PDB file of C-alpha atoms in Angstrom:
ATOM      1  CA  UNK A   1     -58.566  17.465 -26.769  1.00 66.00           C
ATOM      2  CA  UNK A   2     -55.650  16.837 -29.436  1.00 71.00           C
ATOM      3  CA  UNK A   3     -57.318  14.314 -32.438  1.00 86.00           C
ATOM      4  CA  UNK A   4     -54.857  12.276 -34.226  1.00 92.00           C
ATOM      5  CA  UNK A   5     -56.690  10.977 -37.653  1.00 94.00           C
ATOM      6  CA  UNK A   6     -55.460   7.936 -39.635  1.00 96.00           C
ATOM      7  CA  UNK A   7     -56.570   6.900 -42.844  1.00 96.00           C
ATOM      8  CA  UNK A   8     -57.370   4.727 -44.281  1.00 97.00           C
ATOM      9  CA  UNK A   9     -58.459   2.511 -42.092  1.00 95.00           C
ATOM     10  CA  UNK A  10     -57.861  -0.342 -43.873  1.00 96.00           C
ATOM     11  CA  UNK A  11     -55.861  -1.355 -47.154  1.00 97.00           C
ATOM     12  CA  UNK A  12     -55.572  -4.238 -49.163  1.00 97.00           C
ATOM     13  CA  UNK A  13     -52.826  -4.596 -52.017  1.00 97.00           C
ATOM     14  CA  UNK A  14     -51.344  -7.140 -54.010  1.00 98.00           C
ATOM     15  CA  UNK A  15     -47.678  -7.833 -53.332  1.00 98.00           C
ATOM     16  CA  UNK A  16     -45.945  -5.382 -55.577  1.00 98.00           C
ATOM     17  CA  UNK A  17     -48.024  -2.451 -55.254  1.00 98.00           C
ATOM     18  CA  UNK A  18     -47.359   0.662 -53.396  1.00 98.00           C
ATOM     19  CA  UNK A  19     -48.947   1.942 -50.020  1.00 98.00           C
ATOM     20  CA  UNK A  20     -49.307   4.608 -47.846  1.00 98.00           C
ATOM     21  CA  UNK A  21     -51.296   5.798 -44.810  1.00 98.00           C
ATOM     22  CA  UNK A  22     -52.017   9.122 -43.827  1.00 98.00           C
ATOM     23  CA  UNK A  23     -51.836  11.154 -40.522  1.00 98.00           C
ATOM     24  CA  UNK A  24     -53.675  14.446 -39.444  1.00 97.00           C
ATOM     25  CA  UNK A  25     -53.391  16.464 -36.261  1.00 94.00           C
ATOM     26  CA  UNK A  26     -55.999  18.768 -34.988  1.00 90.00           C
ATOM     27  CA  UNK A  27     -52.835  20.612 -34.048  1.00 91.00           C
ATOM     28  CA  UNK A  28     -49.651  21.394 -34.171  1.00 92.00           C
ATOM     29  CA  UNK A  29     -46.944  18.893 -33.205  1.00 91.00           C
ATOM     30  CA  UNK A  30     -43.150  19.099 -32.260  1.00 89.00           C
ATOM     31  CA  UNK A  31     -42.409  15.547 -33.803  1.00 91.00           C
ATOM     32  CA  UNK A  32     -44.708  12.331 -34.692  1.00 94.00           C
ATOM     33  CA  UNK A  33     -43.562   8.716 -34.212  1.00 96.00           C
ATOM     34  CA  UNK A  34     -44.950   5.597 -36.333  1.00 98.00           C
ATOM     35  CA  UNK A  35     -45.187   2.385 -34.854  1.00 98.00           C
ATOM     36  CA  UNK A  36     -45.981  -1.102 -36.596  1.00 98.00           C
ATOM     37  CA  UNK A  37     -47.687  -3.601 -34.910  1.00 97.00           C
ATOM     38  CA  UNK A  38     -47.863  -7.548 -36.544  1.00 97.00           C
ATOM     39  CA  UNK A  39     -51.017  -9.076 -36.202  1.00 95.00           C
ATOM     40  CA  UNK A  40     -51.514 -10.895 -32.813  1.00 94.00           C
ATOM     41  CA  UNK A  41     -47.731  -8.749 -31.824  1.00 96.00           C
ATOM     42  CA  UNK A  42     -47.396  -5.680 -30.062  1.00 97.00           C
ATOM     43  CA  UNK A  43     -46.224  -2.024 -31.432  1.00 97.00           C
ATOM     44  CA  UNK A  44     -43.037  -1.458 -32.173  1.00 97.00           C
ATOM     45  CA  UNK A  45     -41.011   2.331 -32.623  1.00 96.00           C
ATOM     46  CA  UNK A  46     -40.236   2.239 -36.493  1.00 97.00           C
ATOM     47  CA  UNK A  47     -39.160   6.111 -36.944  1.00 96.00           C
ATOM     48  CA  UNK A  48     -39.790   9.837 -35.233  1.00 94.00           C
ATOM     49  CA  UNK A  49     -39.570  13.075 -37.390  1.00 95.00           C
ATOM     50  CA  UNK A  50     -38.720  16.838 -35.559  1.00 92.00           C
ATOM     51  CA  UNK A  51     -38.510  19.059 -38.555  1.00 94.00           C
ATOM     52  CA  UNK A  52     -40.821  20.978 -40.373  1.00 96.00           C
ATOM     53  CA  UNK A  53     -41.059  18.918 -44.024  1.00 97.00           C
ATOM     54  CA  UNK A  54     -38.784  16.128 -43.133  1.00 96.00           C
ATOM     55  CA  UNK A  55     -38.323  13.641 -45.233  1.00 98.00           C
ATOM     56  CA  UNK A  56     -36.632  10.025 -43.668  1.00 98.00           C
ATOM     57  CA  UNK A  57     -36.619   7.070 -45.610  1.00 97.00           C
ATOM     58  CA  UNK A  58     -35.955   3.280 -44.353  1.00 97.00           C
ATOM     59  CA  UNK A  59     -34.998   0.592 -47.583  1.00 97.00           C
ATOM     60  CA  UNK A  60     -38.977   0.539 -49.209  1.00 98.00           C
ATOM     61  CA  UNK A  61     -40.683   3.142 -46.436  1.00 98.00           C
ATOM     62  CA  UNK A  62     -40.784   6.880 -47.179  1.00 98.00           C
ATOM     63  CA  UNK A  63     -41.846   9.090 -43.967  1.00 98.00           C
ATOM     64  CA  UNK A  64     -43.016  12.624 -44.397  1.00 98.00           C
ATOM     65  CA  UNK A  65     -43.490  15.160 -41.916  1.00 97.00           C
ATOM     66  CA  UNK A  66     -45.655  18.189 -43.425  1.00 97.00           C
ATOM     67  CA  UNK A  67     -44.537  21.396 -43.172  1.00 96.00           C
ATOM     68  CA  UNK A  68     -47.120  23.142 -40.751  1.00 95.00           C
ATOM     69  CA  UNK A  69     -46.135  20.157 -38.363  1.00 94.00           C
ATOM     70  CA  UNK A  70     -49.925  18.974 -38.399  1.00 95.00           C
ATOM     71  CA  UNK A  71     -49.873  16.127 -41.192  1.00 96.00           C
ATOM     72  CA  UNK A  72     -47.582  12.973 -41.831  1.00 98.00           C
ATOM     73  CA  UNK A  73     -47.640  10.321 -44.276  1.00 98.00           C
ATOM     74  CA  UNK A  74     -45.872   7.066 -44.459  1.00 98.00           C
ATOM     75  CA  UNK A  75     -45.019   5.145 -47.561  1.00 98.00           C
ATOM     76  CA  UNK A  76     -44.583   1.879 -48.900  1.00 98.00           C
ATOM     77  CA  UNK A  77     -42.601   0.945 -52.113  1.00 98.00           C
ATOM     78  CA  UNK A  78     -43.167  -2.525 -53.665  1.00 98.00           C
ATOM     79  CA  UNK A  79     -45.002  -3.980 -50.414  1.00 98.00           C
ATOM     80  CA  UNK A  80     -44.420  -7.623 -49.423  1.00 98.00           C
ATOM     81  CA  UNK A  81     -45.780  -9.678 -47.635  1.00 97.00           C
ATOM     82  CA  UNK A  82     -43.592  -8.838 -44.370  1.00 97.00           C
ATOM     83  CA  UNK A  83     -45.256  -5.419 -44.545  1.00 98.00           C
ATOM     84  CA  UNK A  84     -48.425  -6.915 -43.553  1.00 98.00           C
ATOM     85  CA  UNK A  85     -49.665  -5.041 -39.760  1.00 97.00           C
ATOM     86  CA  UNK A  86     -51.195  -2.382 -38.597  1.00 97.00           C
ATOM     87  CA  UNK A  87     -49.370   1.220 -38.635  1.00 98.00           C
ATOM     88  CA  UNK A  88     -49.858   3.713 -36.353  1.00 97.00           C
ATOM     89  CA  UNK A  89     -48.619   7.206 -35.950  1.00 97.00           C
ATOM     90  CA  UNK A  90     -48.411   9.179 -32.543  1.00 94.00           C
ATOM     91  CA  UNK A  91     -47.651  12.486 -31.452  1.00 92.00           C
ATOM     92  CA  UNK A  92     -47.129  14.010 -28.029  1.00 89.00           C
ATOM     93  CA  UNK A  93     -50.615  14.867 -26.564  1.00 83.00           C
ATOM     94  CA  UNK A  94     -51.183  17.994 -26.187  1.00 76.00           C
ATOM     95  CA  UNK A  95     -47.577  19.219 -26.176  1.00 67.00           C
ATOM     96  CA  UNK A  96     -46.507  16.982 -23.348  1.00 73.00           C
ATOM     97  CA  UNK A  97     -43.314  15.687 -23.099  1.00 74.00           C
ATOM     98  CA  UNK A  98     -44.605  12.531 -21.827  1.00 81.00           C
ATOM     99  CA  UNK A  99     -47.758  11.316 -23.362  1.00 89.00           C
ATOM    100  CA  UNK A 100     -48.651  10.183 -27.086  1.00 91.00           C
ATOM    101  CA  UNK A 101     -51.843  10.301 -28.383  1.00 92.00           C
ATOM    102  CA  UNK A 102     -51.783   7.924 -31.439  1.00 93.00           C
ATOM    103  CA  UNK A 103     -53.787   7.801 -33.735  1.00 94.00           C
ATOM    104  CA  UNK A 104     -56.524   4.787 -34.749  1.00 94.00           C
ATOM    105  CA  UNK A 105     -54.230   2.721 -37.788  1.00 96.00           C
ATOM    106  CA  UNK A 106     -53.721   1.724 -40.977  1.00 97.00           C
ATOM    107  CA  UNK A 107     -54.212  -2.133 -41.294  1.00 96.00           C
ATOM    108  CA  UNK A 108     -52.511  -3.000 -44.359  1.00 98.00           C
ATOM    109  CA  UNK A 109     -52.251  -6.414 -45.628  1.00 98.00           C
ATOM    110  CA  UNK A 110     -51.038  -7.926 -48.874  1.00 97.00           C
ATOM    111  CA  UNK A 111     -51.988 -10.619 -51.431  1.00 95.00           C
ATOM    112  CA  UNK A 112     -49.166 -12.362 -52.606  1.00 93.00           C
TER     113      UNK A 112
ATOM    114  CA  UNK B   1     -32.164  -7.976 -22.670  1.00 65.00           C
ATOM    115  CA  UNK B   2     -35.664  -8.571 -21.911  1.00 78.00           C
ATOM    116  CA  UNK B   3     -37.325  -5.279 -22.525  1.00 94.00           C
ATOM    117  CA  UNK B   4     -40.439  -4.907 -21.376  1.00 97.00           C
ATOM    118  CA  UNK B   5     -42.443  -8.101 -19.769  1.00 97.00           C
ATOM    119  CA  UNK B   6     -45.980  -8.385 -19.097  1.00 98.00           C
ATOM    120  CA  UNK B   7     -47.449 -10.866 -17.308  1.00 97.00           C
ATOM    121  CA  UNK B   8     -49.802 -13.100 -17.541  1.00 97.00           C
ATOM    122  CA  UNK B   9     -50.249 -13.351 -21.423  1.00 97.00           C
ATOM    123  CA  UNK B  10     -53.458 -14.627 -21.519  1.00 97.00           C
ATOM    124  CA  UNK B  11     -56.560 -14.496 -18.777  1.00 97.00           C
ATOM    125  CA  UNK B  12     -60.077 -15.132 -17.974  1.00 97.00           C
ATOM    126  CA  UNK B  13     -62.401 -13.634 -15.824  1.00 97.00           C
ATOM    127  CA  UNK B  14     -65.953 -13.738 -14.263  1.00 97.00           C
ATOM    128  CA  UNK B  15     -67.826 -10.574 -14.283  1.00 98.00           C
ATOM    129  CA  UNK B  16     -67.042  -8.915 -10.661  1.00 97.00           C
ATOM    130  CA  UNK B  17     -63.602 -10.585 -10.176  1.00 97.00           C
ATOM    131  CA  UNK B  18     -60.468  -8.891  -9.907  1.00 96.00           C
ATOM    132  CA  UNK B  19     -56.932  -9.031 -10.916  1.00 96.00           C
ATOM    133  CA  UNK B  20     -53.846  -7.313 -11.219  1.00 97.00           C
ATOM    134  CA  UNK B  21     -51.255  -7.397 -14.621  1.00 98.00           C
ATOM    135  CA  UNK B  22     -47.616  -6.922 -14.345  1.00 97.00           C
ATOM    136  CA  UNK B  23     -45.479  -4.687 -15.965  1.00 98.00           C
ATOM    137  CA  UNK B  24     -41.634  -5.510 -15.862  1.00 98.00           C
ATOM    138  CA  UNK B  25     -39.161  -3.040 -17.650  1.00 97.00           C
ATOM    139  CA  UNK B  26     -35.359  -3.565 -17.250  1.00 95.00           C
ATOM    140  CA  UNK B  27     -34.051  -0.748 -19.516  1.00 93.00           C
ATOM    141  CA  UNK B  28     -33.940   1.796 -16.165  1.00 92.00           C
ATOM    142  CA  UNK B  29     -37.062   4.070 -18.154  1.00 93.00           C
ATOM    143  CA  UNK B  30     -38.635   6.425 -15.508  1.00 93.00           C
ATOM    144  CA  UNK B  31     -41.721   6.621 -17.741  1.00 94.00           C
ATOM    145  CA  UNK B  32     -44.354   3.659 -17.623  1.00 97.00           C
ATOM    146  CA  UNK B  33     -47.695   3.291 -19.079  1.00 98.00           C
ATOM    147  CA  UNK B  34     -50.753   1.081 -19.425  1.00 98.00           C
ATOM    148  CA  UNK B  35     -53.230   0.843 -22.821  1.00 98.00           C
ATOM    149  CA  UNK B  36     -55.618  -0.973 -24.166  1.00 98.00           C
ATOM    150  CA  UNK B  37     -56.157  -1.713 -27.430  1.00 97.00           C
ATOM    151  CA  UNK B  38     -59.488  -2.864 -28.738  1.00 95.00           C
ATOM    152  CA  UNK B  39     -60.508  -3.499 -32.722  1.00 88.00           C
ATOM    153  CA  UNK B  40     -60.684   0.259 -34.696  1.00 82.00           C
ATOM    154  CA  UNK B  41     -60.512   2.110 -31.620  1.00 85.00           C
ATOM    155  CA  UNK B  42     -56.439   1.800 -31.670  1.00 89.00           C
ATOM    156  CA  UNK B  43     -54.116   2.670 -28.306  1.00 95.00           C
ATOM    157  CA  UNK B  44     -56.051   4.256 -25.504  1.00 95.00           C
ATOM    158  CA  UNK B  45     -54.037   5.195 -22.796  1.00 95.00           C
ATOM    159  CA  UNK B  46     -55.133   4.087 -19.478  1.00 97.00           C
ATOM    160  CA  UNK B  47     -52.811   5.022 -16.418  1.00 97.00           C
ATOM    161  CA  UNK B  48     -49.434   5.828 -16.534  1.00 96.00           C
ATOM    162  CA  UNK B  49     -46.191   7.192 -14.111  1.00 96.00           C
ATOM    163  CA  UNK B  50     -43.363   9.376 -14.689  1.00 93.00           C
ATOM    164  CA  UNK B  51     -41.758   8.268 -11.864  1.00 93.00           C
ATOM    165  CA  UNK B  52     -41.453   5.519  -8.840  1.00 94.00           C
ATOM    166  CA  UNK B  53     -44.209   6.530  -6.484  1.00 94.00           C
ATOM    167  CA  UNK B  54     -46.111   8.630  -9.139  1.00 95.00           C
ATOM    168  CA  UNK B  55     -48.868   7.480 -11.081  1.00 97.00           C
ATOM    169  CA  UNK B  56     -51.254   9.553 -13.308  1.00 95.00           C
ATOM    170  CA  UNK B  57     -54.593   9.152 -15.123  1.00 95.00           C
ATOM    171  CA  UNK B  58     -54.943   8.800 -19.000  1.00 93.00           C
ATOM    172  CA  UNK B  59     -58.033   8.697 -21.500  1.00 92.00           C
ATOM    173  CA  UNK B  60     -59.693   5.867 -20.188  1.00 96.00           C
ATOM    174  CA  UNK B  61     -58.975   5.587 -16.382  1.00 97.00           C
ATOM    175  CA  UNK B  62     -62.303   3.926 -14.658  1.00 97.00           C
ATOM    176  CA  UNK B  63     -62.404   0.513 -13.483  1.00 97.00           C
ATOM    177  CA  UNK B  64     -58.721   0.443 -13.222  1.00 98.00           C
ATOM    178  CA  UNK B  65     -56.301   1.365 -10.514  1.00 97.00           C
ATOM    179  CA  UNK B  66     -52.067   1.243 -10.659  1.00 98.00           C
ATOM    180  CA  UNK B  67     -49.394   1.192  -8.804  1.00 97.00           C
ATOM    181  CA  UNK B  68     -45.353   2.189  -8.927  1.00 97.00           C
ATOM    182  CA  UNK B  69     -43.753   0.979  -6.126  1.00 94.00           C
ATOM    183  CA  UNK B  70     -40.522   0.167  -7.450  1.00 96.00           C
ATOM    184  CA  UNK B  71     -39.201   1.970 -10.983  1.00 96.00           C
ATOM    185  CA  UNK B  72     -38.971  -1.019 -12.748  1.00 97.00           C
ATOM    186  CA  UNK B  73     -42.639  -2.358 -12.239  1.00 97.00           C
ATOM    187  CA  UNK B  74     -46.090  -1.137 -12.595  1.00 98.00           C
ATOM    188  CA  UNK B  75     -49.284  -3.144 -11.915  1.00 98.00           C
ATOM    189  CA  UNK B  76     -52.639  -2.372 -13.412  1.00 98.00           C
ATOM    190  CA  UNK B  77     -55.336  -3.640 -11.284  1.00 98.00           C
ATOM    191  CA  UNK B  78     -58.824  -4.217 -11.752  1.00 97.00           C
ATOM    192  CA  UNK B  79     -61.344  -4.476  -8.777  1.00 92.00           C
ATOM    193  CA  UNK B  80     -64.440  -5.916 -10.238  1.00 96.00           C
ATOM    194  CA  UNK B  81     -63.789  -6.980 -13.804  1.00 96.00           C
ATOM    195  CA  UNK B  82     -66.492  -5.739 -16.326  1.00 97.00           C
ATOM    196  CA  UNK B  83     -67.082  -7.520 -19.520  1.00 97.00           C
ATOM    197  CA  UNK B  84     -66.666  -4.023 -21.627  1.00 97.00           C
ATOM    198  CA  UNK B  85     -62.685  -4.507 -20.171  1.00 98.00           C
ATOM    199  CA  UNK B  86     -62.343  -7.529 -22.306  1.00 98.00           C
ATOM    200  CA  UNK B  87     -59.471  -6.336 -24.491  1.00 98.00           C
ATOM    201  CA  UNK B  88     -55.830  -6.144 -25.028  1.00 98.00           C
ATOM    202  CA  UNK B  89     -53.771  -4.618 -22.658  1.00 98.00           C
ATOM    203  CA  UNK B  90     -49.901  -3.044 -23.638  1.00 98.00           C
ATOM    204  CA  UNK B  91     -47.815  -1.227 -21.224  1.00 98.00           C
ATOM    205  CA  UNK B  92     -44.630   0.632 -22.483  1.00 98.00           C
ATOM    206  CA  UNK B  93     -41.677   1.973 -21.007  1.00 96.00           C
ATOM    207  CA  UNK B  94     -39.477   4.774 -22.275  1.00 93.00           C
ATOM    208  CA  UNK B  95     -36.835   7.203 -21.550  1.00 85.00           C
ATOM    209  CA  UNK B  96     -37.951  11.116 -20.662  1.00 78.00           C
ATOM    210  CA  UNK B  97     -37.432  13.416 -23.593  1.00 69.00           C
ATOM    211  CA  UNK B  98     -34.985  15.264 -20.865  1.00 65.00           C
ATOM    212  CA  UNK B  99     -32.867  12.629 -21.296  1.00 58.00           C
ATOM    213  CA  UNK B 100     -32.575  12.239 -24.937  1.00 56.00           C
ATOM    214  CA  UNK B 101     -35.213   9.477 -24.940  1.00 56.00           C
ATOM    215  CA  UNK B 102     -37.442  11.621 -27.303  1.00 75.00           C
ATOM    216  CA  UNK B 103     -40.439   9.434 -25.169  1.00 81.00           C
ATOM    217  CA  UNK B 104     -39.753   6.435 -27.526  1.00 90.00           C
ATOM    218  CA  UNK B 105     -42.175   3.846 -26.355  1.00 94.00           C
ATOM    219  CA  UNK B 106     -41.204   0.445 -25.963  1.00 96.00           C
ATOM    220  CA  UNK B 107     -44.082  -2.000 -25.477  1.00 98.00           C
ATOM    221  CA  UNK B 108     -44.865  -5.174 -23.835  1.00 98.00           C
ATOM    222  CA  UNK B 109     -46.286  -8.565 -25.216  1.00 97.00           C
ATOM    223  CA  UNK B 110     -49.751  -7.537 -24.410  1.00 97.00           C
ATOM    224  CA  UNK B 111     -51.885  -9.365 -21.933  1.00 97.00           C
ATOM    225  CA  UNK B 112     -55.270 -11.015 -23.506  1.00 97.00           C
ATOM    226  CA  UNK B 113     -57.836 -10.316 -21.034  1.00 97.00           C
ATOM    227  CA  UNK B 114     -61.579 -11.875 -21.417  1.00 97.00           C
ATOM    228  CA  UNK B 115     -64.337 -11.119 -18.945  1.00 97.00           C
ATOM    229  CA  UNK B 116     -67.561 -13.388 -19.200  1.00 96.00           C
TER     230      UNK B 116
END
């Protein structure tokens, strides 16, 4: 079945310091979603990209959709500590219109 | 606007007891949908319904049964509580891509669920 790959798994920063998570599909996608999720909080819809090679940006987060559809990246300028959570990407499995699969996280958290 | 309501937020259970969580969405969504979420393994999807009436398995279906009996609610119930279903349970709501939704998920509190 569809994979959706995350990594890293895990990254540590000190405030400041950029960030960014990767996303791989075993195959193609029609869009991918990122969610954040606060520690002990539940996952919240941050952004969805369509297009091949899009490029959306929200104040300090960059999202990237690649341009064979299969890859997405989400970055972080200057983190703070607000940023800290766990970031998740999903994409429709296996071309349904109703089902994600998402993918395993990014825990991020930051040293102030 | 409540969103999506789960209840309860916290449980715990002996091995072989059983229970049932409740999923309350009042944004009109047809879709509805149960994970669990347990550490480095991320969202696995459970059960979930694309409409009242209609229910449908996920990744991770056994041990659990659910229900949609009226659009707004769906139950996940467990018949004989295992301790490998201690975890974290979401359920989400959204809109069908038909309807411009683009299958945004909106999730729930989460319901912390320990089985000794």
């Amino acid at each position: 079945g569809q994979q959706v790959m995350q990594i890293p798994q895990y990254q540590h920063v000190q405030e400041g310091e950029d960030f960014t998570t990767y996303c791989n599909s075993s195959t193609t996608l029609s869009n991918i979603q990122w969610y954040k999720q606060r520690p002990g909080g539940h996952p919240v819809f941050l952004i969805q990209l369509v297009k091949s090679g899009e490029v959306k940006k929200q104040k300090r987060l960059t999202f990237q959709f690649g341009e064979a559809k299969k890859n997405s990246s989400l970055h972080i300028t200057a983190t703070q500590t607000t940023d800290v959570g766990t970031y998740f990407c999903a994409g429709p499995d296996g071309g349904s219109n109703y089902k994600l699969t998402f993918g395993k996280g990014t825990l991020l958290t930051v040293n102030p | 606007n409540a969103g999506v309501t789960q209840t309860p937020k916290f449980r715990v259970l002996k091995t072989g007891q059983s229970m049932t969580l409740l999923c309350a969405q009042d944004m009109n969504h047809e879709y509805m949908y149960w994970y669990r979420q347990d550490p480095g393994m991320g969202l696995r999807l459970i059960h979930y319904s694309v409409g009242e009436g209609t229910t449908a398995k996920g990744e991770v279906p056994d041990g659990y049964n659910v229900s949609r009996l009226k659009k707004q609610n769906f139950l996940l119930g467990l018949e004989s509580a295992a301790p490998s279903q201690t975890s974290v349970y979401f359920c989400a709501s959204s809109f069908p891509p038909a309807r411009g939704g683009k299958n945004i998920q909106y999730f729930g509190a989460g319901t912390r669920l320990s089985v000794l």
